PDB file of C-alpha atoms and ligand atoms in Angstrom:
ATOM      1  CA  UNK A   1      64.944  16.766 110.598  1.00 54.00           C
ATOM      2  CA  UNK A   2      67.697  15.413 108.390  1.00 61.00           C
ATOM      3  CA  UNK A   3      66.460  14.607 104.848  1.00 80.00           C
ATOM      4  CA  UNK A   4      67.188  10.957 103.910  1.00 94.00           C
ATOM      5  CA  UNK A   5      68.792  10.030 100.499  1.00 97.00           C
ATOM      6  CA  UNK A   6      67.167   7.092  98.861  1.00 98.00           C
ATOM      7  CA  UNK A   7      69.250   5.006  96.427  1.00 98.00           C
ATOM      8  CA  UNK A   8      68.440   1.841  94.553  1.00 98.00           C
ATOM      9  CA  UNK A   9      71.216  -0.752  93.920  1.00 98.00           C
ATOM     10  CA  UNK A  10      70.396  -3.173  91.009  1.00 98.00           C
ATOM     11  CA  UNK A  11      72.568  -5.806  89.609  1.00 98.00           C
ATOM     12  CA  UNK A  12      72.902  -8.778  87.269  1.00 98.00           C
ATOM     13  CA  UNK A  13      69.743  -8.135  85.145  1.00 98.00           C
ATOM     14  CA  UNK A  14      71.260 -10.291  82.377  1.00 98.00           C
ATOM     15  CA  UNK A  15      69.004  -9.097  79.506  1.00 98.00           C
ATOM     16  CA  UNK A  16      68.518 -12.109  77.386  1.00 97.00           C
ATOM     17  CA  UNK A  17      67.355 -14.063  80.468  1.00 97.00           C
ATOM     18  CA  UNK A  18      65.925 -11.124  82.522  1.00 98.00           C
ATOM     19  CA  UNK A  19      63.090 -11.596  84.882  1.00 98.00           C
ATOM     20  CA  UNK A  20      60.373  -9.551  83.339  1.00 98.00           C
ATOM     21  CA  UNK A  21      57.853  -9.464  86.080  1.00 98.00           C
ATOM     22  CA  UNK A  22      60.557  -8.253  88.517  1.00 98.00           C
ATOM     23  CA  UNK A  23      61.796  -5.689  86.104  1.00 98.00           C
ATOM     24  CA  UNK A  24      58.295  -4.248  85.522  1.00 98.00           C
ATOM     25  CA  UNK A  25      57.947  -4.008  89.367  1.00 98.00           C
ATOM     26  CA  UNK A  26      61.436  -2.367  89.777  1.00 98.00           C
ATOM     27  CA  UNK A  27      60.508   0.255  87.068  1.00 98.00           C
ATOM     28  CA  UNK A  28      57.266   0.987  88.758  1.00 98.00           C
ATOM     29  CA  UNK A  29      59.082   1.301  92.196  1.00 98.00           C
ATOM     30  CA  UNK A  30      61.623   3.718  90.531  1.00 98.00           C
ATOM     31  CA  UNK A  31      58.795   5.780  89.128  1.00 98.00           C
ATOM     32  CA  UNK A  32      56.874   6.088  92.374  1.00 98.00           C
ATOM     33  CA  UNK A  33      59.679   6.252  94.914  1.00 98.00           C
ATOM     34  CA  UNK A  34      61.928   8.490  92.817  1.00 98.00           C
ATOM     35  CA  UNK A  35      65.291   7.500  94.267  1.00 98.00           C
ATOM     36  CA  UNK A  36      68.095  10.097  94.096  1.00 98.00           C
ATOM     37  CA  UNK A  37      70.108   7.605  91.893  1.00 98.00           C
ATOM     38  CA  UNK A  38      70.138   4.056  90.594  1.00 98.00           C
ATOM     39  CA  UNK A  39      73.384   2.151  90.580  1.00 98.00           C
ATOM     40  CA  UNK A  40      73.509  -0.979  88.313  1.00 98.00           C
ATOM     41  CA  UNK A  41      76.588  -3.056  89.224  1.00 98.00           C
ATOM     42  CA  UNK A  42      77.074  -4.974  86.006  1.00 97.00           C
ATOM     43  CA  UNK A  43      76.098  -8.071  83.997  1.00 97.00           C
ATOM     44  CA  UNK A  44      73.470  -6.154  82.019  1.00 97.00           C
ATOM     45  CA  UNK A  45      73.352  -8.944  79.487  1.00 96.00           C
ATOM     46  CA  UNK A  46      73.859 -12.693  79.150  1.00 95.00           C
ATOM     47  CA  UNK A  47      76.281 -12.867  76.335  1.00 93.00           C
ATOM     48  CA  UNK A  48      76.852  -9.291  75.285  1.00 92.00           C
ATOM     49  CA  UNK A  49      74.682  -9.747  72.230  1.00 94.00           C
ATOM     50  CA  UNK A  50      73.394  -6.674  70.285  1.00 93.00           C
ATOM     51  CA  UNK A  51      69.816  -7.498  70.867  1.00 96.00           C
ATOM     52  CA  UNK A  52      70.476  -7.933  74.625  1.00 97.00           C
ATOM     53  CA  UNK A  53      72.169  -4.509  74.838  1.00 96.00           C
ATOM     54  CA  UNK A  54      69.331  -2.976  72.920  1.00 97.00           C
ATOM     55  CA  UNK A  55      66.845  -4.286  75.486  1.00 98.00           C
ATOM     56  CA  UNK A  56      69.111  -3.103  78.228  1.00 98.00           C
ATOM     57  CA  UNK A  57      69.425   0.331  76.788  1.00 98.00           C
ATOM     58  CA  UNK A  58      65.604   0.672  76.299  1.00 98.00           C
ATOM     59  CA  UNK A  59      64.841  -0.254  79.889  1.00 98.00           C
ATOM     60  CA  UNK A  60      67.584   1.859  81.493  1.00 98.00           C
ATOM     61  CA  UNK A  61      66.951   4.986  79.336  1.00 98.00           C
ATOM     62  CA  UNK A  62      63.322   4.755  80.336  1.00 98.00           C
ATOM     63  CA  UNK A  63      64.222   5.402  83.944  1.00 98.00           C
ATOM     64  CA  UNK A  64      63.705   9.064  84.812  1.00 96.00           C
ATOM     65  CA  UNK A  65      66.356   9.202  87.505  1.00 98.00           C
ATOM     66  CA  UNK A  66      70.257   9.509  87.419  1.00 98.00           C
ATOM     67  CA  UNK A  67      71.805   6.132  86.588  1.00 98.00           C
ATOM     68  CA  UNK A  68      75.235   4.781  86.698  1.00 98.00           C
ATOM     69  CA  UNK A  69      76.233   1.390  85.094  1.00 98.00           C
ATOM     70  CA  UNK A  70      79.197  -0.798  85.853  1.00 97.00           C
ATOM     71  CA  UNK A  71      80.658  -3.340  83.394  1.00 96.00           C
ATOM     72  CA  UNK A  72      80.212  -6.961  84.331  1.00 95.00           C
ATOM     73  CA  UNK A  73      82.059 -10.022  83.030  1.00 93.00           C
ATOM     74  CA  UNK A  74      78.935 -10.938  80.900  1.00 93.00           C
ATOM     75  CA  UNK A  75      79.076  -7.492  79.123  1.00 93.00           C
ATOM     76  CA  UNK A  76      82.246  -8.110  77.162  1.00 85.00           C
ATOM     77  CA  UNK A  77      81.942  -9.460  73.600  1.00 76.00           C
ATOM     78  CA  UNK A  78      81.622 -13.183  74.070  1.00 67.00           C
ATOM     79  CA  UNK A  79      81.624 -14.827  70.732  1.00 72.00           C
ATOM     80  CA  UNK A  80      84.031 -12.382  69.015  1.00 75.00           C
ATOM     81  CA  UNK A  81      87.529 -12.284  70.458  1.00 74.00           C
ATOM     82  CA  UNK A  82      88.596  -9.430  68.088  1.00 71.00           C
ATOM     83  CA  UNK A  83      85.800  -7.135  69.403  1.00 73.00           C
ATOM     84  CA  UNK A  84      86.552  -8.246  72.984  1.00 69.00           C
ATOM     85  CA  UNK A  85      90.199  -7.047  72.764  1.00 65.00           C
ATOM     86  CA  UNK A  86      89.853  -3.982  70.625  1.00 74.00           C
ATOM     87  CA  UNK A  87      86.360  -2.618  71.205  1.00 77.00           C
ATOM     88  CA  UNK A  88      84.997  -4.098  74.378  1.00 75.00           C
ATOM     89  CA  UNK A  89      82.610  -1.439  75.213  1.00 79.00           C
ATOM     90  CA  UNK A  90      81.306  -0.629  71.653  1.00 78.00           C
ATOM     91  CA  UNK A  91      77.976  -2.277  72.420  1.00 84.00           C
ATOM     92  CA  UNK A  92      77.085   0.087  75.160  1.00 88.00           C
ATOM     93  CA  UNK A  93      76.432   2.597  72.269  1.00 90.00           C
ATOM     94  CA  UNK A  94      73.551   4.903  73.175  1.00 93.00           C
ATOM     95  CA  UNK A  95      74.072   4.545  77.006  1.00 95.00           C
ATOM     96  CA  UNK A  96      77.893   4.997  77.018  1.00 95.00           C
ATOM     97  CA  UNK A  97      77.489   8.171  78.959  1.00 96.00           C
ATOM     98  CA  UNK A  98      76.163   6.100  81.926  1.00 97.00           C
ATOM     99  CA  UNK A  99      78.973   3.615  81.996  1.00 96.00           C
ATOM    100  CA  UNK A 100      81.308   3.994  85.024  1.00 96.00           C
ATOM    101  CA  UNK A 101      79.806   7.286  85.712  1.00 98.00           C
ATOM    102  CA  UNK A 102      80.449   9.116  89.003  1.00 98.00           C
ATOM    103  CA  UNK A 103      77.354  10.601  90.528  1.00 98.00           C
ATOM    104  CA  UNK A 104      77.642  13.391  93.030  1.00 97.00           C
ATOM    105  CA  UNK A 105      74.597  13.917  95.254  1.00 96.00           C
ATOM    106  CA  UNK A 106      74.281  16.232  98.215  1.00 94.00           C
ATOM    107  CA  UNK A 107      76.709  14.786 100.797  1.00 94.00           C
ATOM    108  CA  UNK A 108      77.186  11.493  99.155  1.00 97.00           C
ATOM    109  CA  UNK A 109      78.830  10.358  95.909  1.00 98.00           C
ATOM    110  CA  UNK A 110      78.771   7.100  93.890  1.00 98.00           C
ATOM    111  CA  UNK A 111      82.282   6.318  92.768  1.00 98.00           C
ATOM    112  CA  UNK A 112      82.911   3.540  90.114  1.00 98.00           C
ATOM    113  CA  UNK A 113      85.770   0.937  90.416  1.00 98.00           C
ATOM    114  CA  UNK A 114      86.281  -1.297  87.408  1.00 96.00           C
ATOM    115  CA  UNK A 115      86.709  -4.916  88.029  1.00 95.00           C
ATOM    116  CA  UNK A 116      85.751  -6.591  84.743  1.00 88.00           C
ATOM    117  CA  UNK A 117      88.650  -6.822  82.251  1.00 75.00           C
ATOM    118  CA  UNK A 118      88.795  -7.994  78.685  1.00 73.00           C
ATOM    119  CA  UNK A 119      91.559 -10.524  79.444  1.00 70.00           C
ATOM    120  CA  UNK A 120      93.704 -11.695  82.262  1.00 66.00           C
ATOM    121  CA  UNK A 121      96.658 -14.076  82.899  1.00 64.00           C
ATOM    122  CA  UNK A 122      94.569 -16.800  84.212  1.00 66.00           C
ATOM    123  CA  UNK A 123      92.126 -19.376  82.954  1.00 61.00           C
ATOM    124  CA  UNK A 124      88.909 -17.915  84.407  1.00 71.00           C
ATOM    125  CA  UNK A 125      88.120 -14.532  82.827  1.00 71.00           C
ATOM    126  CA  UNK A 126      84.714 -14.329  84.521  1.00 81.00           C
ATOM    127  CA  UNK A 127      86.500 -13.400  87.821  1.00 85.00           C
ATOM    128  CA  UNK A 128      87.504  -9.906  88.703  1.00 88.00           C
ATOM    129  CA  UNK A 129      90.778  -7.941  88.532  1.00 89.00           C
ATOM    130  CA  UNK A 130      91.392  -4.586  90.017  1.00 95.00           C
ATOM    131  CA  UNK A 131      94.164  -3.186  87.930  1.00 94.00           C
ATOM    132  CA  UNK A 132      96.472  -0.565  89.363  1.00 96.00           C
ATOM    133  CA  UNK A 133      95.125   2.254  87.054  1.00 97.00           C
ATOM    134  CA  UNK A 134      91.561   1.298  87.879  1.00 97.00           C
ATOM    135  CA  UNK A 135      92.195   1.497  91.651  1.00 98.00           C
ATOM    136  CA  UNK A 136      94.084   4.763  91.314  1.00 98.00           C
ATOM    137  CA  UNK A 137      91.262   6.321  89.368  1.00 98.00           C
ATOM    138  CA  UNK A 138      88.775   5.291  92.025  1.00 98.00           C
ATOM    139  CA  UNK A 139      91.009   6.574  94.921  1.00 98.00           C
ATOM    140  CA  UNK A 140      91.649   9.906  93.138  1.00 98.00           C
ATOM    141  CA  UNK A 141      87.892  10.390  92.625  1.00 98.00           C
ATOM    142  CA  UNK A 142      87.384   9.738  96.421  1.00 98.00           C
ATOM    143  CA  UNK A 143      90.191  11.988  97.445  1.00 98.00           C
ATOM    144  CA  UNK A 144      88.822  14.720  95.228  1.00 98.00           C
ATOM    145  CA  UNK A 145      85.362  14.837  96.593  1.00 98.00           C
ATOM    146  CA  UNK A 146      84.227  17.940  98.514  1.00 96.00           C
ATOM    147  CA  UNK A 147      85.054  18.100 102.192  1.00 95.00           C
ATOM    148  CA  UNK A 148      82.368  16.036 104.168  1.00 94.00           C
ATOM    149  CA  UNK A 149      81.041  14.179 101.217  1.00 97.00           C
ATOM    150  CA  UNK A 150      80.913  10.380 101.742  1.00 98.00           C
ATOM    151  CA  UNK A 151      81.289   7.802  99.053  1.00 98.00           C
ATOM    152  CA  UNK A 152      79.774   4.508  97.889  1.00 98.00           C
ATOM    153  CA  UNK A 153      82.167   2.656  95.666  1.00 98.00           C
ATOM    154  CA  UNK A 154      80.474   0.576  92.915  1.00 98.00           C
ATOM    155  CA  UNK A 155      81.983  -2.365  91.195  1.00 98.00           C
ATOM    156  CA  UNK A 156      80.783  -5.662  89.618  1.00 96.00           C
ATOM    157  CA  UNK A 157      82.904  -8.253  91.490  1.00 95.00           C
ATOM    158  CA  UNK A 158      82.962  -8.278  95.353  1.00 95.00           C
ATOM    159  CA  UNK A 159      86.439  -7.231  96.439  1.00 95.00           C
ATOM    160  CA  UNK A 160      87.022 -10.688  97.993  1.00 84.00           C
ATOM    161  CA  UNK A 161      90.347 -12.240  97.831  1.00 77.00           C
ATOM    162  CA  UNK A 162      90.586 -15.728  99.183  1.00 63.00           C
ATOM    163  CA  UNK A 163      92.839 -18.567  98.077  1.00 57.00           C
ATOM    164  CA  UNK A 164      95.678 -17.928  95.688  1.00 58.00           C
ATOM    165  CA  UNK A 165      96.065 -15.077  93.173  1.00 55.00           C
ATOM    166  CA  UNK A 166      94.875 -17.508  90.501  1.00 59.00           C
ATOM    167  CA  UNK A 167      91.696 -18.615  92.344  1.00 64.00           C
ATOM    168  CA  UNK A 168      90.683 -15.365  94.013  1.00 71.00           C
ATOM    169  CA  UNK A 169      87.194 -14.052  93.149  1.00 79.00           C
ATOM    170  CA  UNK A 170      88.748 -10.659  92.555  1.00 87.00           C
ATOM    171  CA  UNK A 171      92.436 -10.336  91.999  1.00 88.00           C
ATOM    172  CA  UNK A 172      93.878  -7.403  93.938  1.00 93.00           C
ATOM    173  CA  UNK A 173      90.602  -7.124  95.792  1.00 94.00           C
ATOM    174  CA  UNK A 174      92.258  -7.376  99.129  1.00 94.00           C
ATOM    175  CA  UNK A 175      94.658  -4.419  98.210  1.00 96.00           C
ATOM    176  CA  UNK A 176      91.719  -2.410  96.926  1.00 97.00           C
ATOM    177  CA  UNK A 177      89.805  -2.949 100.131  1.00 97.00           C
ATOM    178  CA  UNK A 178      92.876  -1.971 102.249  1.00 97.00           C
ATOM    179  CA  UNK A 179      93.406   1.317 100.253  1.00 98.00           C
ATOM    180  CA  UNK A 180      89.640   2.111 100.606  1.00 98.00           C
ATOM    181  CA  UNK A 181      89.885   1.492 104.447  1.00 98.00           C
ATOM    182  CA  UNK A 182      92.692   4.080 104.599  1.00 98.00           C
ATOM    183  CA  UNK A 183      90.139   6.692 103.568  1.00 98.00           C
ATOM    184  CA  UNK A 184      88.325   6.051 106.912  1.00 97.00           C
ATOM    185  CA  UNK A 185      84.705   7.056 107.143  1.00 95.00           C
ATOM    186  CA  UNK A 186      84.927   8.885 103.739  1.00 97.00           C
ATOM    187  CA  UNK A 187      84.007   5.395 102.196  1.00 98.00           C
ATOM    188  CA  UNK A 188      80.681   4.215 103.515  1.00 98.00           C
ATOM    189  CA  UNK A 189      80.528   0.848 101.674  1.00 98.00           C
ATOM    190  CA  UNK A 190      81.558  -0.975  98.480  1.00 98.00           C
ATOM    191  CA  UNK A 191      78.469  -1.950  96.410  1.00 98.00           C
ATOM    192  CA  UNK A 192      78.818  -5.078  94.095  1.00 97.00           C
ATOM    193  CA  UNK A 193      76.925  -7.663  92.150  1.00 97.00           C
ATOM    194  CA  UNK A 194      78.111 -10.917  90.387  1.00 94.00           C
ATOM    195  CA  UNK A 195      77.113 -13.321  93.141  1.00 94.00           C
ATOM    196  CA  UNK A 196      73.276 -13.205  92.425  1.00 96.00           C
ATOM    197  CA  UNK A 197      72.540 -13.245  96.224  1.00 97.00           C
ATOM    198  CA  UNK A 198      72.472 -10.275  98.488  1.00 98.00           C
ATOM    199  CA  UNK A 199      74.830  -9.665 101.342  1.00 97.00           C
ATOM    200  CA  UNK A 200      76.020  -7.018 103.823  1.00 97.00           C
ATOM    201  CA  UNK A 201      79.165  -7.875 105.569  1.00 96.00           C
ATOM    202  CA  UNK A 202      82.166  -6.158 107.090  1.00 96.00           C
ATOM    203  CA  UNK A 203      85.574  -7.245 105.825  1.00 95.00           C
ATOM    204  CA  UNK A 204      88.556  -6.639 107.970  1.00 95.00           C
ATOM    205  CA  UNK A 205      91.783  -5.164 106.461  1.00 96.00           C
ATOM    206  CA  UNK A 206      95.146  -4.044 107.930  1.00 97.00           C
ATOM    207  CA  UNK A 207      93.875  -0.467 107.805  1.00 98.00           C
ATOM    208  CA  UNK A 208      90.456  -1.200 109.378  1.00 97.00           C
ATOM    209  CA  UNK A 209      87.099  -2.681 108.281  1.00 97.00           C
ATOM    210  CA  UNK A 210      85.237  -1.953 105.010  1.00 97.00           C
ATOM    211  CA  UNK A 211      81.515  -2.702 104.588  1.00 98.00           C
ATOM    212  CA  UNK A 212      80.662  -4.648 101.497  1.00 97.00           C
ATOM    213  CA  UNK A 213      77.107  -4.803 100.268  1.00 98.00           C
ATOM    214  CA  UNK A 214      76.090  -7.073  97.416  1.00 97.00           C
ATOM    215  CA  UNK A 215      72.855  -6.944  95.494  1.00 98.00           C
ATOM    216  CA  UNK A 216      70.992  -9.995  94.184  1.00 98.00           C
ATOM    217  CA  UNK A 217      69.932 -10.575  90.566  1.00 98.00           C
ATOM    218  CA  UNK A 218      66.905  -9.381  88.513  1.00 98.00           C
ATOM    219  CA  UNK A 219      67.359 -12.261  86.010  1.00 97.00           C
ATOM    220  CA  UNK A 220      66.119 -15.846  85.862  1.00 96.00           C
ATOM    221  CA  UNK A 221      69.631 -16.986  86.824  1.00 95.00           C
ATOM    222  CA  UNK A 222      68.721 -17.325  90.478  1.00 96.00           C
ATOM    223  CA  UNK A 223      71.237 -18.778  92.979  1.00 93.00           C
ATOM    224  CA  UNK A 224      69.531 -19.171  96.365  1.00 93.00           C
ATOM    225  CA  UNK A 225      67.071 -16.255  96.603  1.00 95.00           C
ATOM    226  CA  UNK A 226      64.284 -14.759  94.550  1.00 97.00           C
ATOM    227  CA  UNK A 227      64.841 -11.768  92.176  1.00 98.00           C
ATOM    228  CA  UNK A 228      65.671  -8.643  94.189  1.00 98.00           C
ATOM    229  CA  UNK A 229      67.314  -5.324  94.433  1.00 98.00           C
ATOM    230  CA  UNK A 230      68.762  -3.318  97.354  1.00 98.00           C
ATOM    231  CA  UNK A 231      67.111  -0.162  98.677  1.00 98.00           C
ATOM    232  CA  UNK A 232      69.714   1.995 100.486  1.00 98.00           C
ATOM    233  CA  UNK A 233      68.812   4.959 102.738  1.00 98.00           C
ATOM    234  CA  UNK A 234      71.347   7.432 103.995  1.00 97.00           C
ATOM    235  CA  UNK A 235      70.384   9.829 106.731  1.00 96.00           C
ATOM    236  CA  UNK A 236      73.925  11.410 107.227  1.00 94.00           C
ATOM    237  CA  UNK A 237      74.822   8.979 109.833  1.00 95.00           C
ATOM    238  CA  UNK A 238      73.601   5.460 108.984  1.00 96.00           C
ATOM    239  CA  UNK A 239      73.389   3.611 105.748  1.00 98.00           C
ATOM    240  CA  UNK A 240      70.468   1.149 105.884  1.00 98.00           C
ATOM    241  CA  UNK A 241      69.929  -1.692 103.466  1.00 98.00           C
ATOM    242  CA  UNK A 242      66.587  -3.352 102.591  1.00 98.00           C
ATOM    243  CA  UNK A 243      66.619  -6.250 100.173  1.00 98.00           C
ATOM    244  CA  UNK A 244      63.375  -5.643  98.121  1.00 98.00           C
ATOM    245  CA  UNK A 245      61.719  -8.621  96.491  1.00 98.00           C
ATOM    246  CA  UNK A 246      58.358  -9.615  95.179  1.00 95.00           C
ATOM    247  CA  UNK A 247      57.990 -12.458  97.639  1.00 95.00           C
ATOM    248  CA  UNK A 248      58.319 -10.207 100.671  1.00 93.00           C
ATOM    249  CA  UNK A 249      61.071 -12.318 102.094  1.00 97.00           C
ATOM    250  CA  UNK A 250      62.793 -10.499 104.923  1.00 98.00           C
ATOM    251  CA  UNK A 251      66.058  -8.741 104.326  1.00 98.00           C
ATOM    252  CA  UNK A 252      67.766 -11.101 106.875  1.00 97.00           C
ATOM    253  CA  UNK A 253      66.510 -14.188 105.060  1.00 97.00           C
ATOM    254  CA  UNK A 254      67.398 -12.783 101.597  1.00 98.00           C
ATOM    255  CA  UNK A 255      71.007 -12.281 102.655  1.00 97.00           C
ATOM    256  CA  UNK A 256      73.801 -14.805 102.519  1.00 96.00           C
ATOM    257  CA  UNK A 257      76.359 -14.572 105.379  1.00 94.00           C
ATOM    258  CA  UNK A 258      79.571 -14.616 103.389  1.00 90.00           C
ATOM    259  CA  UNK A 259      80.740 -14.103  99.818  1.00 88.00           C
ATOM    260  CA  UNK A 260      81.188 -17.546  98.232  1.00 82.00           C
ATOM    261  CA  UNK A 261      84.556 -18.319  96.699  1.00 74.00           C
ATOM    262  CA  UNK A 262      82.957 -19.438  93.520  1.00 69.00           C
ATOM    263  CA  UNK A 263      80.111 -17.061  92.651  1.00 66.00           C
ATOM    264  CA  UNK A 264      78.907 -18.668  89.505  1.00 62.00           C
ATOM    265  CA  UNK A 265      75.149 -19.403  89.687  1.00 60.00           C
ATOM    266  CA  UNK A 266      73.803 -22.815  88.664  1.00 58.00           C
ATOM    267  CA  UNK A 267      73.767 -23.519  84.965  1.00 56.00           C
ATOM    268  CA  UNK A 268      70.579 -22.496  83.253  1.00 55.00           C
ATOM    269  CA  UNK A 269      69.230 -24.616  80.288  1.00 52.00           C
ATOM    270  CA  UNK A 270      69.468 -21.470  78.056  1.00 52.00           C
ATOM    271  CA  UNK A 271      73.217 -20.885  78.894  1.00 51.00           C
ATOM    272  CA  UNK A 272      75.620 -21.584  76.055  1.00 44.00           C
ATOM    273  CA  UNK A 273      78.647 -23.791  76.925  1.00 41.00           C
ATOM    274  CA  UNK A 274      82.299 -23.489  76.038  1.00 35.00           C
ATOM    275  CA  UNK A 275      82.657 -19.696  76.506  1.00 35.00           C
ATOM    276  CA  UNK A 276      85.662 -17.929  75.027  1.00 32.00           C
ATOM    277  CA  UNK A 277      88.428 -17.625  77.620  1.00 32.00           C
ATOM    278  CA  UNK A 278      86.462 -19.242  80.432  1.00 32.00           C
ATOM    279  CA  UNK A 279      86.961 -22.632  81.999  1.00 31.00           C
ATOM    280  CA  UNK A 280      83.942 -25.070  81.574  1.00 32.00           C
ATOM    281  CA  UNK A 281      81.422 -24.590  84.358  1.00 34.00           C
ATOM    282  CA  UNK A 282      80.657 -27.101  87.017  1.00 33.00           C
ATOM    283  CA  UNK A 283      77.655 -26.529  89.081  1.00 35.00           C
ATOM    284  CA  UNK A 284      78.471 -25.147  92.652  1.00 39.00           C
ATOM    285  CA  UNK A 285      76.792 -26.886  95.508  1.00 32.00           C
ATOM    286  CA  UNK A 286      73.145 -26.063  96.053  1.00 29.00           C
ATOM    287  CA  UNK A 287      72.775 -23.354  98.880  1.00 27.00           C
TER     288      UNK A 287
HETATM  289 FE1  LIG B   1      75.801 -12.190  86.905  1.00 72.44          FE
HETATM  290 FE1  LIG B   2      79.194 -11.435  86.793  1.00 72.44          FE
END
């Protein structure tokens, strides 16, 4: 019998506005189910405040399993432009070893792809950007995997590029997907966050389809579904996704059918306004 690999995909915990009951449940699930790895696809904090990072570090380091952490747009210094430009990752101190960390497991690897950047030549810096060096680093890591090892690419923003370069959810996302598609079945899926709702869709590219799997949020910043995380099982042939949540809503009902163009969740009363480098927010339609 083939041994299954169990992986947990968590995202958008947003310490500062985290969902404590859900987090206690997830920590207990990790302790009892003992997944081979936990991938956290960014937005650890609300506003990259030191106390939010301290809470994130305490929770993450308490997990007794391999963890890899992606950087989200909320994890860059928010109120301090100098720190944002010159030391954007300084506040990960104490867990920096987990940031954008590749994890190799038997037969499967988790390979990071950075999509959150400190600045970009458009108004909305909350959106993603796959830079040339970031994409090359990811592709090199995939190409360097041992023969037969499959990969899960992890990033914060879904690699969705609709509209113009200026409005795309993730600039160069389409190019990244096409390059990943060229790797054929070496790339099992791209795991992302940012949207705060779960999904599992197949995106066509010129070089073939790529599966994109999104995890929901473990924060109070809910979009259209309760707090959740994704449980992934890999049996050597099939990657199965279950959206776990405290309300026992079925995976099918937890998932949205497409990645929204504007992934911003509704404004929360605790959210500050007028962020540095971001356009003012307007609420998206209720879904
Ligand atoms: Fe988020
Ligand atoms: Fe985000």
